[in-house]
mmCIF file of C-alpha atoms in Angstrom:
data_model
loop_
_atom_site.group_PDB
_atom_site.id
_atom_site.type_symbol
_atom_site.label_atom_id
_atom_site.label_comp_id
_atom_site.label_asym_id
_atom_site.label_seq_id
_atom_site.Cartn_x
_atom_site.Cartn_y
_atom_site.Cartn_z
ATOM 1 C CA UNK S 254 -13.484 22.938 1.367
ATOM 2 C CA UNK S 255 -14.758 26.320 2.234
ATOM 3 C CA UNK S 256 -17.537 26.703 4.691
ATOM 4 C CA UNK S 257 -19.024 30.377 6.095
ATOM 5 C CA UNK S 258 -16.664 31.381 8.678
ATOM 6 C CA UNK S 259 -19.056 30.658 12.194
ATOM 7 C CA UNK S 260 -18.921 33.956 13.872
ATOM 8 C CA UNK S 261 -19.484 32.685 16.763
ATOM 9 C CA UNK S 262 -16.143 30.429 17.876
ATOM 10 C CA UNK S 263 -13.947 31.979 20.049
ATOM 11 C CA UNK S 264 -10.450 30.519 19.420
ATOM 12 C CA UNK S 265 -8.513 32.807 21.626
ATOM 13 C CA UNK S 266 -4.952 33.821 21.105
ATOM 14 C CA UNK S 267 -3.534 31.746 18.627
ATOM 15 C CA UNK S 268 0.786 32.469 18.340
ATOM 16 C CA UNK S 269 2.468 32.199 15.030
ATOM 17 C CA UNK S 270 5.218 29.377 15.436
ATOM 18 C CA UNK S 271 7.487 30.477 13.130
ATOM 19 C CA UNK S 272 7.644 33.604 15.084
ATOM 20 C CA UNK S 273 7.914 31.962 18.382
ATOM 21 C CA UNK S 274 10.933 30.099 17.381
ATOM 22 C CA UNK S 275 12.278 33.352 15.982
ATOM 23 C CA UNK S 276 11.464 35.824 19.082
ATOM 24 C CA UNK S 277 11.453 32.311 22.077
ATOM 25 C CA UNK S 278 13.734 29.928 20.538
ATOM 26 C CA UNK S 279 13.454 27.868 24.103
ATOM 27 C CA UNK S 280 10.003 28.552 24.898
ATOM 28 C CA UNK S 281 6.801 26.307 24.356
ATOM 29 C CA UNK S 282 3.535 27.654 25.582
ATOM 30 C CA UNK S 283 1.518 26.043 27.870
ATOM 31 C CA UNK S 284 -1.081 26.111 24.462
ATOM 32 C CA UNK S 285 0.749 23.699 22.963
ATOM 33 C CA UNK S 286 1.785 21.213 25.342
ATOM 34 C CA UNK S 287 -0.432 17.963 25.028
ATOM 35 C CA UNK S 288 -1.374 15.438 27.666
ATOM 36 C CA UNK S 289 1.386 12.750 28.027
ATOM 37 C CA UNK S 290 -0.835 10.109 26.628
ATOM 38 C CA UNK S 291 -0.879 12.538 23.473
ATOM 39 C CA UNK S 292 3.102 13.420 23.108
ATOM 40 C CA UNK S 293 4.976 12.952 20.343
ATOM 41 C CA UNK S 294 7.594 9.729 20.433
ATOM 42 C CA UNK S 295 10.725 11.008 19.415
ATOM 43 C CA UNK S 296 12.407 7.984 17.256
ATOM 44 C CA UNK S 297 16.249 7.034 16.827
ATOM 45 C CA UNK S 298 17.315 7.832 13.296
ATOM 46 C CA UNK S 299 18.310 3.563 13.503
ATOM 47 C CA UNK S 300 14.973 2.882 14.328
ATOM 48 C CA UNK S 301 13.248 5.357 11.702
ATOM 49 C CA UNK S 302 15.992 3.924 9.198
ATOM 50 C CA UNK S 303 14.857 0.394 9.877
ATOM 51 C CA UNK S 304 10.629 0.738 9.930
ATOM 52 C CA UNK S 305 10.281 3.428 7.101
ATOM 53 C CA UNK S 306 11.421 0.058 4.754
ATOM 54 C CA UNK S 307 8.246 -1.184 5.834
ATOM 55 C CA UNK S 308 6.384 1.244 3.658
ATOM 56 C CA UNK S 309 5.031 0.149 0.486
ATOM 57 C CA UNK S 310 6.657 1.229 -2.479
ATOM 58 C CA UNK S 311 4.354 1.359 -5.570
ATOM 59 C CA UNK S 312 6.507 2.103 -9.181
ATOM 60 C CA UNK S 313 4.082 3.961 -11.531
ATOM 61 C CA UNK S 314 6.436 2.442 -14.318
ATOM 62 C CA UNK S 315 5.516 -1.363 -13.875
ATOM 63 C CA UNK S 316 1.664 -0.035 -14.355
ATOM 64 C CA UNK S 317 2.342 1.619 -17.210
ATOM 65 C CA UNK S 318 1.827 -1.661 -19.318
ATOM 66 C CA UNK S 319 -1.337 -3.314 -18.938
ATOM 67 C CA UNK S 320 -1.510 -7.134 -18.955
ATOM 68 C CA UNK S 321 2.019 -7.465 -18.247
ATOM 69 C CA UNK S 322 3.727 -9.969 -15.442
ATOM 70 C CA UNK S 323 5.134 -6.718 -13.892
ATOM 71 C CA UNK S 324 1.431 -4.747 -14.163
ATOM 72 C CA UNK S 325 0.016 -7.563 -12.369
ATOM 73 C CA UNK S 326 2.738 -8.064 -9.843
ATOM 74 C CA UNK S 327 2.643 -3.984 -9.214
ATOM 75 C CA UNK S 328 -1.459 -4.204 -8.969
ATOM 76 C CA UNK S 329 -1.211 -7.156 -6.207
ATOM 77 C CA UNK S 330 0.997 -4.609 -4.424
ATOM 78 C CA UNK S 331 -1.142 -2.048 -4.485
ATOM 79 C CA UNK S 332 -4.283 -4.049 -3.041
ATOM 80 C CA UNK S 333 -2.052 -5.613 -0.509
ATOM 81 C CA UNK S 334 -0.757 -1.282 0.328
ATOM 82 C CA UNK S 335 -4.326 -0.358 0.602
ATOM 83 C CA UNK S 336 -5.551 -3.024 2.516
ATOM 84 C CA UNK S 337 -2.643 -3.631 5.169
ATOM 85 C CA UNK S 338 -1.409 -0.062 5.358
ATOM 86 C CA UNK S 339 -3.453 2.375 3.708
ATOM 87 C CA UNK S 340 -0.330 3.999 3.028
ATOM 88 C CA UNK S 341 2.547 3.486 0.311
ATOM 89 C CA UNK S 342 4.885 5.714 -1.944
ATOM 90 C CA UNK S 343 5.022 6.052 -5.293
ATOM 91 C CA UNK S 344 8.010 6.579 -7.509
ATOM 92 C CA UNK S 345 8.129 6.843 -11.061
ATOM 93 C CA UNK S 346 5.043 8.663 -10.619
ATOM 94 C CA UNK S 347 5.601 11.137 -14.052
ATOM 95 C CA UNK S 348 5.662 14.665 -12.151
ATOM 96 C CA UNK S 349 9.259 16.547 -13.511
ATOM 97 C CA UNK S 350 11.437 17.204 -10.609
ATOM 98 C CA UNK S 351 11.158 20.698 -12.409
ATOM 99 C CA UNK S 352 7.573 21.079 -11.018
ATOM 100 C CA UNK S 353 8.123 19.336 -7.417
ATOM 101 C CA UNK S 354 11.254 22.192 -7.153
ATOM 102 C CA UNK S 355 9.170 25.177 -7.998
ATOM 103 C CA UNK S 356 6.366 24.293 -5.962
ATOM 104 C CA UNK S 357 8.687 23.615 -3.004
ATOM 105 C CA UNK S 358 10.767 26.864 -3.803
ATOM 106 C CA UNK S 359 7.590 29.209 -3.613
ATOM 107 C CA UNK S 360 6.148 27.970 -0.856
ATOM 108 C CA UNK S 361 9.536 27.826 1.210
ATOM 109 C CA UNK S 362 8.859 31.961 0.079
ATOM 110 C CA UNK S 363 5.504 32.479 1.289
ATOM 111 C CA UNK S 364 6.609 30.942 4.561
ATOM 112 C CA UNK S 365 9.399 32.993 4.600
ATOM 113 C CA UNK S 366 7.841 36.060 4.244
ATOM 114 C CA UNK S 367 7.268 38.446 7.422
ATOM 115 C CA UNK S 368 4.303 38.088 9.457
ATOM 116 C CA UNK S 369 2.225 41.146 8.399
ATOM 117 C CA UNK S 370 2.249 40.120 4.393
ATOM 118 C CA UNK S 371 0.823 36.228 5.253
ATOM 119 C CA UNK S 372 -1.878 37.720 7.751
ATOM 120 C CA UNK S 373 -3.300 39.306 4.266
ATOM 121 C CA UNK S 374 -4.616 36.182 3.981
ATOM 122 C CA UNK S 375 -5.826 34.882 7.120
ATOM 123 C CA UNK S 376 -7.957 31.863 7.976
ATOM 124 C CA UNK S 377 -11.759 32.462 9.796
ATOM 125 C CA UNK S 378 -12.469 30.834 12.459
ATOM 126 C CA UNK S 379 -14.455 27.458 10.816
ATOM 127 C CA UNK S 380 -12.710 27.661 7.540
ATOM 128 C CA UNK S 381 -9.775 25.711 5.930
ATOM 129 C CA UNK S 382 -8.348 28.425 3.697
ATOM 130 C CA UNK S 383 -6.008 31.110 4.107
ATOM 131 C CA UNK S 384 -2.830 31.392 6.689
ATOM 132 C CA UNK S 385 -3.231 30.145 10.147
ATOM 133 C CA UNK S 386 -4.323 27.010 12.117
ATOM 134 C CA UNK S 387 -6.954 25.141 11.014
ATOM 135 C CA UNK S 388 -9.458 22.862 13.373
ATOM 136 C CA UNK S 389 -9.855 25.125 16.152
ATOM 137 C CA UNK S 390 -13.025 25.529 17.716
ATOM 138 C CA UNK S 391 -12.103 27.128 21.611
ATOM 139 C CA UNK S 392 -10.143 29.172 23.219
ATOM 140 C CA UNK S 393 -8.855 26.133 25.537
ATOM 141 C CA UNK S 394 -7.512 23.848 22.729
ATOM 142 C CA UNK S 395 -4.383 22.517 21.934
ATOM 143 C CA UNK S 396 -2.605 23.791 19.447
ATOM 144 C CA UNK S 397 -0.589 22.207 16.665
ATOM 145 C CA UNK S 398 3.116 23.299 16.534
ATOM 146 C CA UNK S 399 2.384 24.111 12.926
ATOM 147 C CA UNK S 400 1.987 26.938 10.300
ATOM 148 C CA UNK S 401 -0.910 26.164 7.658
ATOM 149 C CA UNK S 402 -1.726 27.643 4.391
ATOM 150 C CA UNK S 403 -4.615 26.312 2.555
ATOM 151 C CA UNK S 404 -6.677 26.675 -0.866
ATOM 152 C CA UNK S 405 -9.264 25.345 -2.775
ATOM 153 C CA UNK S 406 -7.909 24.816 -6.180
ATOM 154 C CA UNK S 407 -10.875 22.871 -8.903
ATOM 155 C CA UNK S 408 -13.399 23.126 -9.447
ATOM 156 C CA UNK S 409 -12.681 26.779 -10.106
ATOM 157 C CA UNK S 410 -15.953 27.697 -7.841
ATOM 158 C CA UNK S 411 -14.416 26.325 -4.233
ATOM 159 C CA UNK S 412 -11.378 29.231 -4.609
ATOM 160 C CA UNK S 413 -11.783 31.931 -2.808
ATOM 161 C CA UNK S 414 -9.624 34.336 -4.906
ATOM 162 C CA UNK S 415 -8.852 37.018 -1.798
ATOM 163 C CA UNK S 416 -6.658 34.021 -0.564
ATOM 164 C CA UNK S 417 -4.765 33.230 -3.815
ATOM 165 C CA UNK S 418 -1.333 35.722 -2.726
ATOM 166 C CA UNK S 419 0.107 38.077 -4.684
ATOM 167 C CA UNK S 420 3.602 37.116 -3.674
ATOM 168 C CA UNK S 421 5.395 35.109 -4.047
ATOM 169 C CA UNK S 422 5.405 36.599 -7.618
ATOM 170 C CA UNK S 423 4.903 33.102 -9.050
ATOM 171 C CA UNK S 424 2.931 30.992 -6.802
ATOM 172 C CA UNK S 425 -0.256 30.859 -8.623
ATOM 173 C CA UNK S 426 1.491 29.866 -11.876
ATOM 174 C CA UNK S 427 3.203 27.645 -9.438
ATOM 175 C CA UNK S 428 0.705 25.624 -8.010
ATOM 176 C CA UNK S 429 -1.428 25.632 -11.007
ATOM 177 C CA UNK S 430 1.215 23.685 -12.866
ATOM 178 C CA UNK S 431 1.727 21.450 -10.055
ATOM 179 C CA UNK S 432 -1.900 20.688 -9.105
ATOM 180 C CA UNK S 433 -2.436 19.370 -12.944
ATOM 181 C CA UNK S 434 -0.216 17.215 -13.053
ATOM 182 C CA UNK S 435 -1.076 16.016 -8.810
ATOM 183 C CA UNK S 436 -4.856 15.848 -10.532
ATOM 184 C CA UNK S 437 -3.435 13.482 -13.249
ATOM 185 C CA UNK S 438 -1.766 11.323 -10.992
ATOM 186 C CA UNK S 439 -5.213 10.697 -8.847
ATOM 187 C CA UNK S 440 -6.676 9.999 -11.847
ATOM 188 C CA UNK S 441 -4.523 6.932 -12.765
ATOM 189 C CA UNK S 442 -3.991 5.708 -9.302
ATOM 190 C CA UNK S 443 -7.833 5.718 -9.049
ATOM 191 C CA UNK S 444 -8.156 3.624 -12.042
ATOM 192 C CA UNK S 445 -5.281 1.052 -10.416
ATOM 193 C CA UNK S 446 -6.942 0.850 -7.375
ATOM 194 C CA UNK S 447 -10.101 0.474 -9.262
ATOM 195 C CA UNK S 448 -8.663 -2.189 -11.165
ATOM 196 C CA UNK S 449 -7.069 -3.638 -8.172
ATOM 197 C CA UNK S 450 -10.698 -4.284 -6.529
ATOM 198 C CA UNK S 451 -12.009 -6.201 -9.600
ATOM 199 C CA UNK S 452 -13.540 -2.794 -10.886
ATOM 200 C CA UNK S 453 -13.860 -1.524 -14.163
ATOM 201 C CA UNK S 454 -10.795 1.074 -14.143
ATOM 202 C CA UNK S 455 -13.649 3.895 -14.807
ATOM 203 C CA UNK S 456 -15.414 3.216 -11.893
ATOM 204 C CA UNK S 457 -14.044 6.053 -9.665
ATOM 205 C CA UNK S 458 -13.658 8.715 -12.374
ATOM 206 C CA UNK S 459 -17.404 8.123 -13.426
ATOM 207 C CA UNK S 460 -18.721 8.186 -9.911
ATOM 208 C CA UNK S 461 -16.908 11.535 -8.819
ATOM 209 C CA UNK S 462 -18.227 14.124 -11.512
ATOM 210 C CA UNK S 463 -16.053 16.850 -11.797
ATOM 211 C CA UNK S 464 -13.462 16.054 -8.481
ATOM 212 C CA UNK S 465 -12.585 18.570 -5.386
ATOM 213 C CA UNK S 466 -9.151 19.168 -5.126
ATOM 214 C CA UNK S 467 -7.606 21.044 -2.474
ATOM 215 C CA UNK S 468 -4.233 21.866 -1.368
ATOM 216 C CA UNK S 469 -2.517 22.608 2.330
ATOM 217 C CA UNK S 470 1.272 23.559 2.999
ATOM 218 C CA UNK S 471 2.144 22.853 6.282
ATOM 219 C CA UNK S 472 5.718 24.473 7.518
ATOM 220 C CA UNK S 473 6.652 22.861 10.978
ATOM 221 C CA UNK S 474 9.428 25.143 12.631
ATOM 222 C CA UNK S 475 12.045 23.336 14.888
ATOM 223 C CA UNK S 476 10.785 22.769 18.525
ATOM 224 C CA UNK S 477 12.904 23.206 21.592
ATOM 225 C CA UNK S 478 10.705 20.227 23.462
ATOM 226 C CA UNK S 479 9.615 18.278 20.887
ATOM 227 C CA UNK S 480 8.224 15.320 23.047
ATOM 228 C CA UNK S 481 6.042 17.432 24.311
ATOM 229 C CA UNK S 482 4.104 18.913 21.498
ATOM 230 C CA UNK S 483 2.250 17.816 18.069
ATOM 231 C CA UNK S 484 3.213 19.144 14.733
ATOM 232 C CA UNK S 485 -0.237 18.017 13.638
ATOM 233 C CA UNK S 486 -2.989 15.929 15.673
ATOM 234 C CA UNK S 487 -3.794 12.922 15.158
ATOM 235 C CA UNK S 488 -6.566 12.284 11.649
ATOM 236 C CA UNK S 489 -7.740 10.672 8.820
ATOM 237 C CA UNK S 490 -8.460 12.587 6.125
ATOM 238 C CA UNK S 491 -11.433 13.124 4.744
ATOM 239 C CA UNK S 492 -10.936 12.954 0.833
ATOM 240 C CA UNK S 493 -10.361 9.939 -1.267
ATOM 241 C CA UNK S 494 -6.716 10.435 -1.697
ATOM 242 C CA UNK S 495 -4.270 12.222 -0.459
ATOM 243 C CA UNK S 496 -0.986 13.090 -1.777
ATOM 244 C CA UNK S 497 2.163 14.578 0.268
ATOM 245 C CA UNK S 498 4.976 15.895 -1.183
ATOM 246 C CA UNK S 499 7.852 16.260 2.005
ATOM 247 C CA UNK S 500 10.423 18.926 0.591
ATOM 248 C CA UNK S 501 14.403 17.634 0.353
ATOM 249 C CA UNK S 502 15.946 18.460 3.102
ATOM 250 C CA UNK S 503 13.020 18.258 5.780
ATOM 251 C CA UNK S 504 13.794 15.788 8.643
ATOM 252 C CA UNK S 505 10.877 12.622 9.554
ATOM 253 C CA UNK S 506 7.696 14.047 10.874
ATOM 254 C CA UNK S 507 5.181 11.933 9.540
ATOM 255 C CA UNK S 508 3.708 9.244 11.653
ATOM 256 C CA UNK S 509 0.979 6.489 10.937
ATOM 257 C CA UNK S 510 -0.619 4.312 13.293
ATOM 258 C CA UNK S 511 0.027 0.841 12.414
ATOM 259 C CA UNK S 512 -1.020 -1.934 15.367
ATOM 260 C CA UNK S 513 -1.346 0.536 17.476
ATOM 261 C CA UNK S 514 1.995 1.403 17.045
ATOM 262 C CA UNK S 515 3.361 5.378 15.320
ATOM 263 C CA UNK S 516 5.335 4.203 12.720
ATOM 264 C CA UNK S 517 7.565 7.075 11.124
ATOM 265 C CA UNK S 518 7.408 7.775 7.342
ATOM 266 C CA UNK S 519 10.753 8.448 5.292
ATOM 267 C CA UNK S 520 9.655 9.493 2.095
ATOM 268 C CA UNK S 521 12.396 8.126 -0.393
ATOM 269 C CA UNK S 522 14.275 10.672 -2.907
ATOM 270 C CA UNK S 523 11.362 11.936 -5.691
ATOM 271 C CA UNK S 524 8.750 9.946 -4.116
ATOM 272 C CA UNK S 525 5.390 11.067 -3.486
ATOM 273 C CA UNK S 526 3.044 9.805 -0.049
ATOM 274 C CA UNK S 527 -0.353 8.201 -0.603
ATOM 275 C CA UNK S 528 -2.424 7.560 1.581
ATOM 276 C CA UNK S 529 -6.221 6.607 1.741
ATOM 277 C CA UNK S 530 -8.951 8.898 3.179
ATOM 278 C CA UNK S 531 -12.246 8.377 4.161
ATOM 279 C CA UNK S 532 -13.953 8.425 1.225
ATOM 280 C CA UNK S 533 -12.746 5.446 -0.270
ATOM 281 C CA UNK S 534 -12.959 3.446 3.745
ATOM 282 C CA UNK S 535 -16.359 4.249 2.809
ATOM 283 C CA UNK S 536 -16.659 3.126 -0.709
ATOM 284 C CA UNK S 537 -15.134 0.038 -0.531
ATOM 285 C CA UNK S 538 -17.210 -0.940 2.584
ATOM 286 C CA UNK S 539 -14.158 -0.871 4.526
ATOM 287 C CA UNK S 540 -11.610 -3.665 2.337
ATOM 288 C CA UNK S 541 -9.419 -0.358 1.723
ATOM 289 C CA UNK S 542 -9.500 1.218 5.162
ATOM 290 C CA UNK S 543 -8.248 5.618 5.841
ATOM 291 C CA UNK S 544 -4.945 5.483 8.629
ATOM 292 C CA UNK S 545 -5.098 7.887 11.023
ATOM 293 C CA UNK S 546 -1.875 9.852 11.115
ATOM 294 C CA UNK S 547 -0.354 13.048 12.669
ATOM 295 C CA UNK S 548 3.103 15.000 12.428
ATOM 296 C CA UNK S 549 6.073 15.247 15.252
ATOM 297 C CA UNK S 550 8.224 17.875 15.204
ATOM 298 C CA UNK S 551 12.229 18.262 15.756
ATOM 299 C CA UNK S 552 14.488 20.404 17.462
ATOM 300 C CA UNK S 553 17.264 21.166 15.182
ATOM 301 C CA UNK S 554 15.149 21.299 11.676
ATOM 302 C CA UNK S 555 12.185 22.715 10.001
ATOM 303 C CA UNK S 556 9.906 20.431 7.601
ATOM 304 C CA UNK S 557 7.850 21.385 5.028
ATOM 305 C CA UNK S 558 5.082 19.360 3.112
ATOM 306 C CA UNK S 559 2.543 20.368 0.666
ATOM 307 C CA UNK S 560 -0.830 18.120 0.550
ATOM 308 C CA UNK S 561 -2.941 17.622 -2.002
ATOM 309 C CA UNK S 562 -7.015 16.311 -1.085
ATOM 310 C CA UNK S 563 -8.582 14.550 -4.236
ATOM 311 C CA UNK S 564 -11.959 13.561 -3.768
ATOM 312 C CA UNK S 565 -15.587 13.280 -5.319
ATOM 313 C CA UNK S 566 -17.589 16.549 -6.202
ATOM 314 C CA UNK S 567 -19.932 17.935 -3.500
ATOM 315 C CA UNK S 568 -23.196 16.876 -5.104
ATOM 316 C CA UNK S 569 -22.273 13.031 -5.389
ATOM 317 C CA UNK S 570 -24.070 10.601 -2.871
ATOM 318 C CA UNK S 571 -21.568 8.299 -1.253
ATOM 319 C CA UNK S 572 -21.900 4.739 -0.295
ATOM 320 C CA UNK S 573 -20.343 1.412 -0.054
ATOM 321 C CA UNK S 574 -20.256 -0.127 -3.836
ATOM 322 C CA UNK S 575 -22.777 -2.782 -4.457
ATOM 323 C CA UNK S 576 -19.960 -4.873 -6.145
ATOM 324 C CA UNK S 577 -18.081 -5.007 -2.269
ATOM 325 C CA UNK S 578 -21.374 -5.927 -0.563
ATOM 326 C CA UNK S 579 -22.883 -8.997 0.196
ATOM 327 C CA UNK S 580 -25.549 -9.461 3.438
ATOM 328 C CA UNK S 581 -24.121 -12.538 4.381
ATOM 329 C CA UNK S 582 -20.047 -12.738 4.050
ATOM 330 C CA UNK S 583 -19.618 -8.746 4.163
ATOM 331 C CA UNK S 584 -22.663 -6.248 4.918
ATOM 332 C CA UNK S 585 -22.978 -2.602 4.632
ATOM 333 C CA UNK S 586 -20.904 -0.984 7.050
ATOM 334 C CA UNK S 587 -21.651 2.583 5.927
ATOM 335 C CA UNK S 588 -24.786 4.490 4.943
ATOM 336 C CA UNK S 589 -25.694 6.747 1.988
ATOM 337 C CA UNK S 590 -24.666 10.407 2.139
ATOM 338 C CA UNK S 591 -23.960 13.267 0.590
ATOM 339 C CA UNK S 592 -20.285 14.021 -0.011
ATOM 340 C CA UNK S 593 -20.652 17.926 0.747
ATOM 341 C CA UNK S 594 -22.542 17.362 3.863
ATOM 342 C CA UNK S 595 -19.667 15.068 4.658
ATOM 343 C CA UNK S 596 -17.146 17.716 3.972
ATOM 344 C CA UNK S 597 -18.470 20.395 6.147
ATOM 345 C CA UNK S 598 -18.933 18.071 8.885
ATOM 346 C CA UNK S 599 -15.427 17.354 8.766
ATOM 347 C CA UNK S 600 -13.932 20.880 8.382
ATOM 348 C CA UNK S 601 -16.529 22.110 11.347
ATOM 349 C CA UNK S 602 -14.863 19.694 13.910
ATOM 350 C CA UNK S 603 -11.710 19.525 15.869
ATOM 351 C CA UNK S 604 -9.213 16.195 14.364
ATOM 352 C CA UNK S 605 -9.663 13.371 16.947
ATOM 353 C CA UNK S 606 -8.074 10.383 15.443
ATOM 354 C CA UNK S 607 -10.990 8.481 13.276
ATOM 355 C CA UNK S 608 -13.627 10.229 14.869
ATOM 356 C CA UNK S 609 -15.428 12.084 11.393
ATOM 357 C CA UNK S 610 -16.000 9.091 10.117
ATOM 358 C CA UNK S 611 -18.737 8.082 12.798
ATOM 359 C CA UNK S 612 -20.639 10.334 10.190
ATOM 360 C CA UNK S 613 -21.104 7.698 8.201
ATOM 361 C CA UNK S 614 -21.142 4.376 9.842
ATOM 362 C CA UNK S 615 -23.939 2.140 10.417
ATOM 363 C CA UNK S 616 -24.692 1.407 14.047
ATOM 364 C CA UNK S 617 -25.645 -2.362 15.125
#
């Protein structure tokens, strides 16, 4: 989550969004707009109405007893999620509206707040943590119409506590309470997907050790040209699970690229976003595959998200399960690695769709 800031990228001027709307309301630098093949589509609200239905809908609820028609009926779901979208929602997922409010509430704060107090905690060039854009590596590439602020929250030894703000006066007790009970729900819908593969429900928990978690609020200001910039480029992510929490009264940003086709995300009212990263493409040899996805942007209204990354501890070696291998019907796809070197190759590289995972595939 944290690599050395590299000393030697030059990422040139980068402008604060939030204070470009604020100062340029009708301006978009020539910085952030993308090639047309790149653009964002913007999508009618009948449209978005009409394919966000698509989305799988998992209810935590139906898996809470085992052996039951409806725990069986839920687990087909979820295979038939991870294998045809990578994506779903959950609902009934056990997080208090309580906690989802006051994470939302001080982050909305920490946005909020002017310019010089966020810059206290600024991100490196080559790092993920701290305020600022993440991903960039020169001083001639595009920029993300987007306002980051990322930490490394457990083990305790990936925080870096210089980052961890002062103000809001309750964020850290904030996002600790949150990111225990995010940590809880990866936990159980490791164990259904687990289950959901013909695994031992275990399986996941016992291979990851003690589990990286990691957590990024994104806050995408309005856009006077919205077709012609990127709230976020186009990626899979590189954990095993990732979990987005959209706040209330954001409008549709999310997109996922289903048959070649962006397909806008609604989240419905107190659900969460999963979706599939990398880690588990890689594990399961490719039967649960990572999406890639990015983020539009709007003219009229701001979104905010907060993501949380779940995935195996640094030290673990990754590779496709022996139980979803066989040399005739289904060969390895991926080789062995280690899941820090994997990490830092991800966060030490620009997001290009699918690209990070060439890291790991086998070559005929």
């Amino acid at each position: 989550m944290a690599p050395l800031p590299i000393s030697s990228i030059r990422v040139g001027k980068i402008e604060d969004v939030q204070e470009l709307f604020k100062s340029k309301p009708n301006k978009v630098p020539e910085r952030f707009i993308r090639e047309e093949n790149e653009r964002g589509v913007i999508v009618s609200s009948l449209k978005t109405h009409h394919l966000h239905h698509q989305i799988p809908v998992i209810d935590l609820s139906k898996l809470s007893k085992p052996n039951s028609h409806d725990f069986l009926f839920e687990i087909l779901r979820l295979s038939q999620a991870c294998e045809d979208w990578g994506f779903f929602q959950v609902i009934n997922h056990g997080i208090e509206v309580e906690v989802v409010e006051d994470i939302e509430k001080v982050a909305t704060e920490f946005f909020d707040m002017p310019l010089e107090e966020k810059k206290k905690y600024p991100m490196e060039p080559g790092t993920v943590q701290g305020y600022g854009q993440a991903f960039i590596f020169s001083e001639d590439q595009k920029l993300d119409w987007c306002n980051m602020f990322a930490l490394g929250v457990h083990p305790p030894q990936i925080r870096n506590p210089k980052l961890w703000p002062s103000k809001p006066a309750r964020f850290s007790e904030s996002l600790e309470d949150y990111s225990k009970e995010v940590r809880k729900l990866c936990k159980k819908l490791l164990k259904y997907i687990a289950i959901s593969l013909g695994l031992k429900e275990e399986r996941f928990e016992e291979m990851f050790g003690e589990a990286v978690q990691a957590v990024r609020m994104n806050y995408y200001p309005p856009c006077s040209s919205p077709d012609l910039v990127l709230g976020l480029s186009p990626h899979s992510d590189g954990s095993a699970l990732t979990v987005l929490q959209q706040s209330k009264n954001s409008c549709v940003g999310l997109q996922i690229l289903k048959d070649n086709t962006w397909v806008p995300v609604l989240p419905l009212p107190n659900a969460l976003v999963i979706n599939i990263g990398d880690t588990i493409e890689v594990l399961t040899n490719g039967k649960y595959k990572s999406v890639e996805h990015r983020a539009v942007t709007n003219m009229e209204k701001e979104r905010l998200t907060i993501v949380t990354f779940y995935a195996p501890n640094y030290e673990v070696e990754i590779e496709p399960m022996s139980e979803l291998v066989d040399d005739e019907t289904n060969p390895c796809k991926y080789r062995s690695y280690n899941h820090g070197d994997y990490s830092y190759h991800y966060v030490s590289n620009k997001l290009q769709g699918k690209k990070s995972l060439d890291f790991a595939k086998i070559l005929n």
